[in-house]
Tab-separated table of C-alpha atoms in Angstrom:
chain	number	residue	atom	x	y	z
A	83	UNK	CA	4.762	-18.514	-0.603
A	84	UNK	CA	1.286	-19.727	0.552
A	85	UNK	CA	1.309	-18.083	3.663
A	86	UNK	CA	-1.162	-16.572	6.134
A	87	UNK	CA	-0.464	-13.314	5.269
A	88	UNK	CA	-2.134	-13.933	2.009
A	89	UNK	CA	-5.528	-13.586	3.703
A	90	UNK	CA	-7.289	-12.018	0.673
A	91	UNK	CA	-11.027	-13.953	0.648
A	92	UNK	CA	-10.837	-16.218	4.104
A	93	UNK	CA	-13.667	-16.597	6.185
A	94	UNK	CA	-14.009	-15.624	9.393
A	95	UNK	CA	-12.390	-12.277	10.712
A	96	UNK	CA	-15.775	-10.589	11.414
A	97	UNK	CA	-16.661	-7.107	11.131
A	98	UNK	CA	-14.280	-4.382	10.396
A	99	UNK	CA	-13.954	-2.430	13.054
A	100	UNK	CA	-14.254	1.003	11.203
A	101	UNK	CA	-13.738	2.909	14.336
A	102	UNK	CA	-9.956	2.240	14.698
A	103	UNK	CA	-7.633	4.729	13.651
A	104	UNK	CA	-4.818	3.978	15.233
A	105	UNK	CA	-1.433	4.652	13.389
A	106	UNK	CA	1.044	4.202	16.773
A	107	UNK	CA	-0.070	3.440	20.385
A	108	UNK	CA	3.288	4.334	21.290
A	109	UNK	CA	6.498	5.498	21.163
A	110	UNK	CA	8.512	1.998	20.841
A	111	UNK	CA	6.020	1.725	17.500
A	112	UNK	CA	6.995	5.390	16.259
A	113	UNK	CA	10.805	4.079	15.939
A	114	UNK	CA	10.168	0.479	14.848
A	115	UNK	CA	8.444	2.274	12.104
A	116	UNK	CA	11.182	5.020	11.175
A	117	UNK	CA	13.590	2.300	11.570
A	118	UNK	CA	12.584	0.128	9.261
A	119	UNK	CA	11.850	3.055	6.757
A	120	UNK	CA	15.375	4.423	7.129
A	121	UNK	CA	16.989	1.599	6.513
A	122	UNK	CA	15.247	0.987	3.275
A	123	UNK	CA	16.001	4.464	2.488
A	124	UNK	CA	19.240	3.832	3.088
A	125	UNK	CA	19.930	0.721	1.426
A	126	UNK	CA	20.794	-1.814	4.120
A	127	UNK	CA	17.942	-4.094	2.521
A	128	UNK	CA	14.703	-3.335	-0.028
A	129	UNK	CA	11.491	-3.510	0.548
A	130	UNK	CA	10.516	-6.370	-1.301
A	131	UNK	CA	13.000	-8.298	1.610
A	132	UNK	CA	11.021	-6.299	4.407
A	133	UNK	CA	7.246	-8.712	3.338
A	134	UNK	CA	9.201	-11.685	2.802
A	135	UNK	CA	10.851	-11.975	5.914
A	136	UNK	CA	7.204	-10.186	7.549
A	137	UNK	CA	5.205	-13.123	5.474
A	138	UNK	CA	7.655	-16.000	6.548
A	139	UNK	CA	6.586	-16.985	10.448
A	140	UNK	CA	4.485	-18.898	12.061
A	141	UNK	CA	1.099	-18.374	11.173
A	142	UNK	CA	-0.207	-18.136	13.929
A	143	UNK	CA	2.350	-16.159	15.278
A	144	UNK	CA	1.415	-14.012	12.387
A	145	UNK	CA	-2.170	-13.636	13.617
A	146	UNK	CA	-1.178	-13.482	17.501
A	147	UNK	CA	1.197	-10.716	16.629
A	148	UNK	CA	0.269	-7.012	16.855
A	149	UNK	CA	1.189	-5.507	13.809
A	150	UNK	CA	4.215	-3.193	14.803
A	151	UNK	CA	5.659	-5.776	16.385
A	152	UNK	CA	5.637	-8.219	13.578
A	153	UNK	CA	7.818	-5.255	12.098
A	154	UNK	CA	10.166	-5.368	14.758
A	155	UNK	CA	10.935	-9.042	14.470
A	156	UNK	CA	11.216	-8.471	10.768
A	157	UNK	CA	14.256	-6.027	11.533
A	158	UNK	CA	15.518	-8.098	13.972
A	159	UNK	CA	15.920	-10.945	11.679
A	160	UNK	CA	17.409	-8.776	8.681
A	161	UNK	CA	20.370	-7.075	10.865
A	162	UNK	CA	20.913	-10.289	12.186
A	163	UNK	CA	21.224	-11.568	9.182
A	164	UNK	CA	23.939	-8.708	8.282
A	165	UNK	CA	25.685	-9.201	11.020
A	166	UNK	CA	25.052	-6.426	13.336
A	167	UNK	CA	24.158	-8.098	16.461
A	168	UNK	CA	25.248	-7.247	20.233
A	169	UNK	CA	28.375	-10.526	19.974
A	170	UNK	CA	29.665	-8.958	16.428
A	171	UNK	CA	31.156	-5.717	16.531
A	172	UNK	CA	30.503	-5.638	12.809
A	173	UNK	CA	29.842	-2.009	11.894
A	174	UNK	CA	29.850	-1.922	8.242
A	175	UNK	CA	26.887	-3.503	6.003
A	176	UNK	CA	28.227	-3.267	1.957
A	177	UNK	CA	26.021	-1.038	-0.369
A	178	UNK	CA	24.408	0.955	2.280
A	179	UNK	CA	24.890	4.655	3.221
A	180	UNK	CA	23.882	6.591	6.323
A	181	UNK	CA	21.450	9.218	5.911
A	182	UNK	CA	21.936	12.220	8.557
A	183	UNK	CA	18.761	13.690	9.985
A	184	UNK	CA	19.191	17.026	7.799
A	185	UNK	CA	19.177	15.599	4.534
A	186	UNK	CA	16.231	13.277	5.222
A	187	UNK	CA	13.181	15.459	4.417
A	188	UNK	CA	14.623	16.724	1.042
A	189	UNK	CA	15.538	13.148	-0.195
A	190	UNK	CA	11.820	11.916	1.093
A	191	UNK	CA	9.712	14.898	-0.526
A	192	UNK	CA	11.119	14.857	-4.155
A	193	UNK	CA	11.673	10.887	-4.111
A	194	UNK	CA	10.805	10.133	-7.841
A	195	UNK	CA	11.182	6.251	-9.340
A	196	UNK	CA	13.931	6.249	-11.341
A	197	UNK	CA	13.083	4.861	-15.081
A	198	UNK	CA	14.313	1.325	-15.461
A	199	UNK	CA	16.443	0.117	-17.987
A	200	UNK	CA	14.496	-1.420	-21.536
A	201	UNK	CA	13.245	-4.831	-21.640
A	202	UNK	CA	12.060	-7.016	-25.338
A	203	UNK	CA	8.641	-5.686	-25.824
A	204	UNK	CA	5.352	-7.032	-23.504
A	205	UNK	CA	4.044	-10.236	-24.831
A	206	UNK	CA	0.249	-9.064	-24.059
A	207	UNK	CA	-1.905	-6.189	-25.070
A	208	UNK	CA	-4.666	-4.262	-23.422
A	209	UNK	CA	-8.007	-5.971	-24.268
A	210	UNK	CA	-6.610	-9.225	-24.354
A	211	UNK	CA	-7.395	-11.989	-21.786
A	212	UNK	CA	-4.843	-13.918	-19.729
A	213	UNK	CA	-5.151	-16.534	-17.179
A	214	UNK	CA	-2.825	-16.383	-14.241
A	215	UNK	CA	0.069	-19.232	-13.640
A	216	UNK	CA	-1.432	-22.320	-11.168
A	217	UNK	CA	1.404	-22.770	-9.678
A	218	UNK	CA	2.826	-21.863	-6.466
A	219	UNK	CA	6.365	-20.921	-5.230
A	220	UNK	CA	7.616	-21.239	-2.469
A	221	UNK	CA	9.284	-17.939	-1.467
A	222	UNK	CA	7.837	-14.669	-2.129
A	223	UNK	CA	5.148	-13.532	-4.471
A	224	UNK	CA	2.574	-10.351	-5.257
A	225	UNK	CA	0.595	-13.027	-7.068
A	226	UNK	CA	-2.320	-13.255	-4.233
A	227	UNK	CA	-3.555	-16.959	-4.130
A	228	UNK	CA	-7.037	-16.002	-5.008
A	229	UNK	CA	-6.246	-15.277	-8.375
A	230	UNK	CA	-4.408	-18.172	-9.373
A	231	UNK	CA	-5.477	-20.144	-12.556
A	232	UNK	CA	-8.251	-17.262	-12.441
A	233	UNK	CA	-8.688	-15.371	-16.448
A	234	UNK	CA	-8.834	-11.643	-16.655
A	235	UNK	CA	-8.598	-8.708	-18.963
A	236	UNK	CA	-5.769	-6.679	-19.415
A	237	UNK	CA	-6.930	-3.268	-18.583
A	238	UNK	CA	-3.738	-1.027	-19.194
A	239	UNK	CA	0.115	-1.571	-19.746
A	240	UNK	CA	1.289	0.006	-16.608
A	241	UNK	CA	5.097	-0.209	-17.728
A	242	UNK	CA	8.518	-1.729	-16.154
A	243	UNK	CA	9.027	-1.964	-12.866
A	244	UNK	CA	10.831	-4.007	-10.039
A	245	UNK	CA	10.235	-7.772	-10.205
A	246	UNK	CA	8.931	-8.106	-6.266
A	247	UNK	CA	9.477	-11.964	-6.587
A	248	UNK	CA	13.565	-11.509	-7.436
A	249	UNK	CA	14.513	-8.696	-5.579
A	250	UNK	CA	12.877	-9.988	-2.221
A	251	UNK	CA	15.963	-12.829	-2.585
A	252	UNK	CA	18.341	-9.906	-3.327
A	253	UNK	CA	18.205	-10.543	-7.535
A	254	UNK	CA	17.445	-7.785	-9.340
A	255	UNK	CA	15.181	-8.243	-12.546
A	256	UNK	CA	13.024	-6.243	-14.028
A	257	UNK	CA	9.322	-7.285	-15.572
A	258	UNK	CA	6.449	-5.618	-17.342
A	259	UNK	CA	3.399	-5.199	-15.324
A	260	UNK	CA	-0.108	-5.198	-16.564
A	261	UNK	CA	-3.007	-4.295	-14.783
A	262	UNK	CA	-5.861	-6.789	-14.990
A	263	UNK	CA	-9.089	-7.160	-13.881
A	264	UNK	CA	-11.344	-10.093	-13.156
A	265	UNK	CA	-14.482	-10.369	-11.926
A	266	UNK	CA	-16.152	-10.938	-8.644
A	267	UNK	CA	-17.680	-14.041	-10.332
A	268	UNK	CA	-14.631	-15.351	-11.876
A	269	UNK	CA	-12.968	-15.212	-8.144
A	270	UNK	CA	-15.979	-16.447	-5.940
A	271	UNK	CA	-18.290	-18.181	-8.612
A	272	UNK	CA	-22.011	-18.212	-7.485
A	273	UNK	CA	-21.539	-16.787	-3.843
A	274	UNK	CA	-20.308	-13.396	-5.195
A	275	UNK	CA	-21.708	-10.184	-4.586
A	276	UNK	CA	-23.389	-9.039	-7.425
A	277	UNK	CA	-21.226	-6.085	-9.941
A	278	UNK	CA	-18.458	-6.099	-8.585
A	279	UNK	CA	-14.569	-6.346	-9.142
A	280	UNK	CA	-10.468	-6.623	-8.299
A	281	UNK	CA	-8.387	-5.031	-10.195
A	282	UNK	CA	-4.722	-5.541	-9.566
A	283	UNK	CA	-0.841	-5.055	-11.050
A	284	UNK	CA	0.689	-8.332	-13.208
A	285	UNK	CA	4.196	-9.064	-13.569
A	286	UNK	CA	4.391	-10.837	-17.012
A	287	UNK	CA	5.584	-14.030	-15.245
A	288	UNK	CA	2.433	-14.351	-13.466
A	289	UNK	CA	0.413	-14.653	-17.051
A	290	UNK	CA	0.384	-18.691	-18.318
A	291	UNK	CA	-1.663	-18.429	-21.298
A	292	UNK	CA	-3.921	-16.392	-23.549
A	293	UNK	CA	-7.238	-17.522	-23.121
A	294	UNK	CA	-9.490	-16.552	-26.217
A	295	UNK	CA	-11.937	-14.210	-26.157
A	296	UNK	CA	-16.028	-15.371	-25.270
A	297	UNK	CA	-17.868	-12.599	-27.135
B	73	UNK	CA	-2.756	-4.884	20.797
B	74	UNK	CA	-2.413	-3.476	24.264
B	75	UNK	CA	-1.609	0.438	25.210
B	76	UNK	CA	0.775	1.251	26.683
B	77	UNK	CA	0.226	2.982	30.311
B	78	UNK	CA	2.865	5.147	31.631
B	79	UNK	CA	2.579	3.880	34.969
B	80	UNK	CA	3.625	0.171	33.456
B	81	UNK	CA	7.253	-0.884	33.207
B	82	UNK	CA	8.452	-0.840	29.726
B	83	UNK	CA	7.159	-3.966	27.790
B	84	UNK	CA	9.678	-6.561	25.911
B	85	UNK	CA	8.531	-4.709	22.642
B	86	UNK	CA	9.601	-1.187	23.879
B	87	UNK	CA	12.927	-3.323	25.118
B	88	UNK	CA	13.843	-4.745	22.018
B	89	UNK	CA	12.744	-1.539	20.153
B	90	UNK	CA	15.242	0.307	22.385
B	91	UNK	CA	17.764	-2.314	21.930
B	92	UNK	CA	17.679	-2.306	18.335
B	93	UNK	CA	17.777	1.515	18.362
B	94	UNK	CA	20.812	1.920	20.574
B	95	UNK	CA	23.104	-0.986	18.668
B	96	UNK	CA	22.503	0.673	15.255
B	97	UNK	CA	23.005	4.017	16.488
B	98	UNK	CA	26.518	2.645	18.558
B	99	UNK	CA	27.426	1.452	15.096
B	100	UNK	CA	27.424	4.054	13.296
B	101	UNK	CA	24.189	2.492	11.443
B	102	UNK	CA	21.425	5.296	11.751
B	103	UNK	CA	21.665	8.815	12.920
B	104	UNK	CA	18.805	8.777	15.578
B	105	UNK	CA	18.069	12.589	14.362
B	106	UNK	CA	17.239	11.024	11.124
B	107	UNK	CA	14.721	8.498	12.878
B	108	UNK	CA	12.862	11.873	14.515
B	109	UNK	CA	12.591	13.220	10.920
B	110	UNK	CA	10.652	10.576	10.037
B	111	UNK	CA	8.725	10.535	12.785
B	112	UNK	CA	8.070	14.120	12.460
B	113	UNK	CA	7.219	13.527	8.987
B	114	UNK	CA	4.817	10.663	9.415
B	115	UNK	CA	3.156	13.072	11.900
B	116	UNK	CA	3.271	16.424	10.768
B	117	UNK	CA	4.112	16.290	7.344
B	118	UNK	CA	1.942	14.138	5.321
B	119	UNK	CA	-1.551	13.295	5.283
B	120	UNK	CA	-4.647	13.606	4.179
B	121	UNK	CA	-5.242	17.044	3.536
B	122	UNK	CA	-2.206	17.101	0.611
B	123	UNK	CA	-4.968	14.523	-0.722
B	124	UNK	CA	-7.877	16.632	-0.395
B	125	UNK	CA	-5.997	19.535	-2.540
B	126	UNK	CA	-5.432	17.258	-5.062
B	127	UNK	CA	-8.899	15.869	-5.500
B	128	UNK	CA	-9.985	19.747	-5.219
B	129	UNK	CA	-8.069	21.137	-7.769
B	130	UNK	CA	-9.476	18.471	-9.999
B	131	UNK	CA	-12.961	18.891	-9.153
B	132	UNK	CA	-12.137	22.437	-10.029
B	133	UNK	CA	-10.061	22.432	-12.873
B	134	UNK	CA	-10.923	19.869	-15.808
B	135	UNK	CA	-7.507	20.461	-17.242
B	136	UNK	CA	-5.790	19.586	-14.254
B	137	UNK	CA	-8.273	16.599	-13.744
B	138	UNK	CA	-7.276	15.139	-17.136
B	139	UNK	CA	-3.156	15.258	-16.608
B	140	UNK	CA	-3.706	13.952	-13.102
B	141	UNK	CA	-5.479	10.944	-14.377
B	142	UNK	CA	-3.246	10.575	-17.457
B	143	UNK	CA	0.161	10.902	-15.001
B	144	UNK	CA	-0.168	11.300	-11.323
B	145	UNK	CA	3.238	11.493	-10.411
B	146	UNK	CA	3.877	14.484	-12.595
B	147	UNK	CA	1.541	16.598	-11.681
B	148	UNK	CA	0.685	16.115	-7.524
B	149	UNK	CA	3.859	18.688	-7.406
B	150	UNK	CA	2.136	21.549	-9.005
B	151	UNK	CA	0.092	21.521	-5.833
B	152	UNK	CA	1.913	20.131	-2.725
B	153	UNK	CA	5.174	20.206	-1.767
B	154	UNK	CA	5.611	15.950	-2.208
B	155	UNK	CA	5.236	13.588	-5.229
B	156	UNK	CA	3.252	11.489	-5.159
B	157	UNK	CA	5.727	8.770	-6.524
B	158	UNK	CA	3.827	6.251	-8.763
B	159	UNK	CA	0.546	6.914	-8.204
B	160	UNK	CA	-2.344	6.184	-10.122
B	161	UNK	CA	-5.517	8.154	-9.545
B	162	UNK	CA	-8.906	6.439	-9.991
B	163	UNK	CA	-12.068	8.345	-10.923
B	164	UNK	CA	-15.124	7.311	-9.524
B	165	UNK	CA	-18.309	7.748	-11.811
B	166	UNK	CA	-21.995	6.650	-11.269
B	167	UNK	CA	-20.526	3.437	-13.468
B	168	UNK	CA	-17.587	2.492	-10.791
B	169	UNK	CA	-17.001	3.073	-7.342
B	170	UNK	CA	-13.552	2.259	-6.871
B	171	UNK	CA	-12.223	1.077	-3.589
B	172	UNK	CA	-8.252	0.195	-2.291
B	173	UNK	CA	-6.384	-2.606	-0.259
B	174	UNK	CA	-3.448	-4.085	0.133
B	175	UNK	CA	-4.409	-8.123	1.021
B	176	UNK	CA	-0.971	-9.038	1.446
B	177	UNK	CA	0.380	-6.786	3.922
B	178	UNK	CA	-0.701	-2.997	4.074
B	179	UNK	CA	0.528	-0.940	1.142
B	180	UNK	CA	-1.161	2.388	1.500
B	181	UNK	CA	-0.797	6.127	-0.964
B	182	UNK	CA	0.550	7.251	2.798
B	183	UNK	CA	2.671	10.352	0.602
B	184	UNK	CA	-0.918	11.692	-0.206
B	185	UNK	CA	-2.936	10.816	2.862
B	186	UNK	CA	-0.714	9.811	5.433
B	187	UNK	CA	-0.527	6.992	7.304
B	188	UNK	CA	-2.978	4.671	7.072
B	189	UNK	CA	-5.429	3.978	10.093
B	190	UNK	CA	-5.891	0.716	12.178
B	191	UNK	CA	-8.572	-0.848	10.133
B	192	UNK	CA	-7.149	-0.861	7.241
B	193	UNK	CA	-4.443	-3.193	8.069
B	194	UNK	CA	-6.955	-5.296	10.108
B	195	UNK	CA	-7.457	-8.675	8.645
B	196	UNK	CA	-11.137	-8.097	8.681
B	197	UNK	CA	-10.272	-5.259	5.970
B	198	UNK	CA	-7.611	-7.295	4.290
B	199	UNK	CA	-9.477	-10.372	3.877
B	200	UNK	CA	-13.231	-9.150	3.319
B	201	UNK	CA	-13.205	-6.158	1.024
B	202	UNK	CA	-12.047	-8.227	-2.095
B	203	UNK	CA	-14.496	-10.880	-1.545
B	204	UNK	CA	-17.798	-9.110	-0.163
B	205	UNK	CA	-16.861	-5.672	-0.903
B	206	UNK	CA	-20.775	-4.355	-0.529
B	207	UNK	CA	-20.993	-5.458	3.099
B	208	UNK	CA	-17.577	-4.265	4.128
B	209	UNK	CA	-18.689	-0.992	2.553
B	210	UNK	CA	-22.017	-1.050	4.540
B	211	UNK	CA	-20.030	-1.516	7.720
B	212	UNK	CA	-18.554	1.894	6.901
B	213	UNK	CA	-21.915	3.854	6.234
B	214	UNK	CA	-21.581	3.796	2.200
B	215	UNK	CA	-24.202	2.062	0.021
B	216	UNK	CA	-23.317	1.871	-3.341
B	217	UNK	CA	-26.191	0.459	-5.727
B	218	UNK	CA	-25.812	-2.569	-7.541
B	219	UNK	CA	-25.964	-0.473	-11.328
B	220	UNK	CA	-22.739	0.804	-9.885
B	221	UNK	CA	-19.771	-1.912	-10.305
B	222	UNK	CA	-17.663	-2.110	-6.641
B	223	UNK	CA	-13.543	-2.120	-8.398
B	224	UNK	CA	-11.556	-3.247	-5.542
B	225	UNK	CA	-7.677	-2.501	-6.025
B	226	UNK	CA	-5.401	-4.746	-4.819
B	227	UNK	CA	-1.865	-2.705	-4.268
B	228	UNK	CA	-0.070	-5.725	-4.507
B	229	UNK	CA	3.447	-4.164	-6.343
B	230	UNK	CA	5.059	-1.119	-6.686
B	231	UNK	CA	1.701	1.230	-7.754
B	232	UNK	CA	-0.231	2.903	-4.969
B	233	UNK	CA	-3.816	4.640	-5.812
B	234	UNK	CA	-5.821	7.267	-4.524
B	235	UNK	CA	-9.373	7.706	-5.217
B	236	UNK	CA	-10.966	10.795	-7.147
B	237	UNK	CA	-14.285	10.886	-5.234
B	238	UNK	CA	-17.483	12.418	-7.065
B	239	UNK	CA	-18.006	15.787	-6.679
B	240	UNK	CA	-21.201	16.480	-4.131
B	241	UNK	CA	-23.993	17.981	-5.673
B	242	UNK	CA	-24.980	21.579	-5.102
B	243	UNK	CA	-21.154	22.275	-4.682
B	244	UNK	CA	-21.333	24.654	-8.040
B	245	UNK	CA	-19.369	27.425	-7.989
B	246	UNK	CA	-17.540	27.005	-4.683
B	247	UNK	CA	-14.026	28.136	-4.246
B	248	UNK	CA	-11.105	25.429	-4.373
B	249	UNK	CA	-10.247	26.088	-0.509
B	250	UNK	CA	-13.604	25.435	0.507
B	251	UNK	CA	-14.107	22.218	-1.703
B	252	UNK	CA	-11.090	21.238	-0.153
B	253	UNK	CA	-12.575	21.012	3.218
B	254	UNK	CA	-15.667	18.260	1.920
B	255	UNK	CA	-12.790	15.631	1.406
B	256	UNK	CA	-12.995	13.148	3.561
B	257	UNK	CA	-9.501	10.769	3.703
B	258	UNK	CA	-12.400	7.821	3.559
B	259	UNK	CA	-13.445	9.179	0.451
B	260	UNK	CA	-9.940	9.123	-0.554
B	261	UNK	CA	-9.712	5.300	-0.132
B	262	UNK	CA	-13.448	4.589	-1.273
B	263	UNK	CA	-14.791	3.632	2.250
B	264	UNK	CA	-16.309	7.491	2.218
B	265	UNK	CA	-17.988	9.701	0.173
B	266	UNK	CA	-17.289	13.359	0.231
B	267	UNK	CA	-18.894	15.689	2.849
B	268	UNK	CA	-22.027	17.655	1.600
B	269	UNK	CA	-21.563	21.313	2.147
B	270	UNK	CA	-24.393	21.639	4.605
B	271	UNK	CA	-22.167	18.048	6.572
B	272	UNK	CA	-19.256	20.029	6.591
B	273	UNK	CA	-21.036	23.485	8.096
B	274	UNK	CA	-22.133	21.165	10.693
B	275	UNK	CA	-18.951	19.342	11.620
């Protein structure tokens, strides 16, 4: 979706201020944040959900929002959306399991990603270069809008992995990734910074076309 | 984002935070031992300095260097006691500095360095670093000359990356434990470079 949160490029934030290192102010942000990870961990929704439903607000509630607390509402709106809320006395949410405190650590140290099942071969190959799809969807998308319709080279075959886009509306598909890079100047065009890069993971749906090579 | 004082009465976030807390735990829903775990682990159990072991050992050991780079995930166990679960490690050279984001929300290596700080899920980061990466990189300190190409990584999917910082010159023959010690987590993400020797004496 072409939301705020896809801030990658815009004008206007000022200076990073490199002196803030703050992870939690508080102790309300400490739980939002364990929270939200348990219940990923434990299946009551993926993470690919988690930055939809983070992405899809207000702007400028977005912006006006302190970042723990976007999290919060995020939750909210997801066990809502279960069912758990203070009027149901719903206490069951299907596919999800309840982690107890002593099995936590063991599960979270050796967590390894488990090798998904085989797809037809890539379409692409390293070297070649692609131009990203113009197009824009509506819900939610790793594609960042700065790189749409923009042509770079395919750097490396990273593999399969999760499709972000399906499983953040609770379909599970599976896509190769590449990961491509394109140049400051093929982003920014005259006002880039001289030598410089992004680099950046590719689901194969993101990919329109081949675009032949210029040397 | 305001601190909280404890002389103030709890604010609506720490209300609905509490809220939240106490109808999943009524339900049955989380074990609120489970959410001190991970709060203990955020804290205390990860963060930069599993990082700085790793980037160490590779200075170190050009065997070790070579797997790491070839499959991160396999080998971050031989050294620390997490894995570092799809990441890619990227080697910085006199040819690339290599720098990370996440511009869409904040997507960070946190099982190798942590959690990640307050500017890096500012929107000054998030926005800037892909476009003017140089100046962002200025605001931090670090100058990188324009015969060396600025690689920004966008962790946009399921991949998270930690950078393998240049060794510092005149670090020859130092044991691992003390190379260990010129990691910065900065130098980790490619805002820093690593401490000289005679930087970390004095710090």
């Amino acid at each position: 979706m072409d939301g705020i949160h896809d801030m990658g490029g815009f004008h206007g934030f000022g200076r990073v201020d490199t002196t803030n290192e703050t992870t939690f102010a508080n102790d309300a942000q400490r739980r939002i944040f364990a929270i939200n990870m348990l219940s990923v961990m434990q299946g009551v929704y993926n993470i690919d959900k988690t930055r939809y439903y983070m992405e899809n607000v207000d702007p400028s509630d977005y912006l006006n929002t302190p970042y723990w607390e976007r999290w919060l509402g995020m939750v909210e709106r997801l066990y809502r959306e279960a069912g758990i809320t203070a009027e149901s006395d719903q206490s069951e949410i299907p596919g999800a399991r309840r982690i107890p405190g002593d099995k936590l650590w063991d599960g979270f140290r050796s967590l390894r990603i488990p090798e998904p099942p085989p797809l037809p071969a890539p379409i692409y190959s390293v070297g070649e270069s692609v131009r990203m799809r113009r197009d824009s969807v509506p819900t939610h998308t790793r594609l960042p809008h700065f790189l749409r319709g923009r042509v770079g080279r395919i750097e490396d075959y990273k593999g399969i992995f999760r499709f972000a886009d399906a499983y953040a509306s609770d379909r599970p598909e599976n896509q190769h990734v590449y990961s491509v890079r394109f140049t400051g100047d093929e982003i920014w065009g005259s006002g880039c910074e001289e030598n410089t890069s992004v680099q950046i993971e590719i689901y194969e749906p993101y990919i329109s076309e081949r675009v032949a090579h210029e040397n | 984002m305001s601190d909280q004082n404890h002389t103030d009465p709890p604010s609506d976030f720490a209300l609905r935070v509490r809220a939240l807390e106490t109808l999943l735990s009524e339900r049955g829903l989380v074990d609120p031992a489970a959410l001190d775990e991970l709060i203990d682990i955020a804290e205390a159990r990860i963060g930069p300095r599993t990082g700085a072991k790793i980037v160490a050992r590779a200075w170190a050991d050009p065997d070790y260097k070579r797997r790491l780079l070839e499959n991160a995930q396999e080998v971050t166990e031989e050294l620390v006691d997490i894995t570092g679960a799809n990441v890619i490690v990227l080697e910085n050279t006199p040819d690339v500095h290599n720098v990370i984001v996440c511009t869409l929300c904040s997507c960070y290596p946190f099982r190798l360095l942590g959690m990640s700080p307050g500017w890096y899920k500012s929107y000054a980061y998030r926005s800037r670093v892909v476009r003017e990466p140089r100046k962002v990189l200025a605001e931090f300190g670090l100058t990188v000359p324009t015969s060396t190409e600025v690689r920004v990584w966008d962790s946009n999917a399921e991949l998270r990356y930690l950078v393998l910082p240049m060794r510092p010159e005149g670090t020859e023959g130092m044991a691992e434990t003390d190379l260990e010690k010129l990691v910065t987590r900065n130098s980790m993400i490619g805002t820093g470079r690593p401490l000289t020797p005679g930087e970390a004496e004095a710090t």
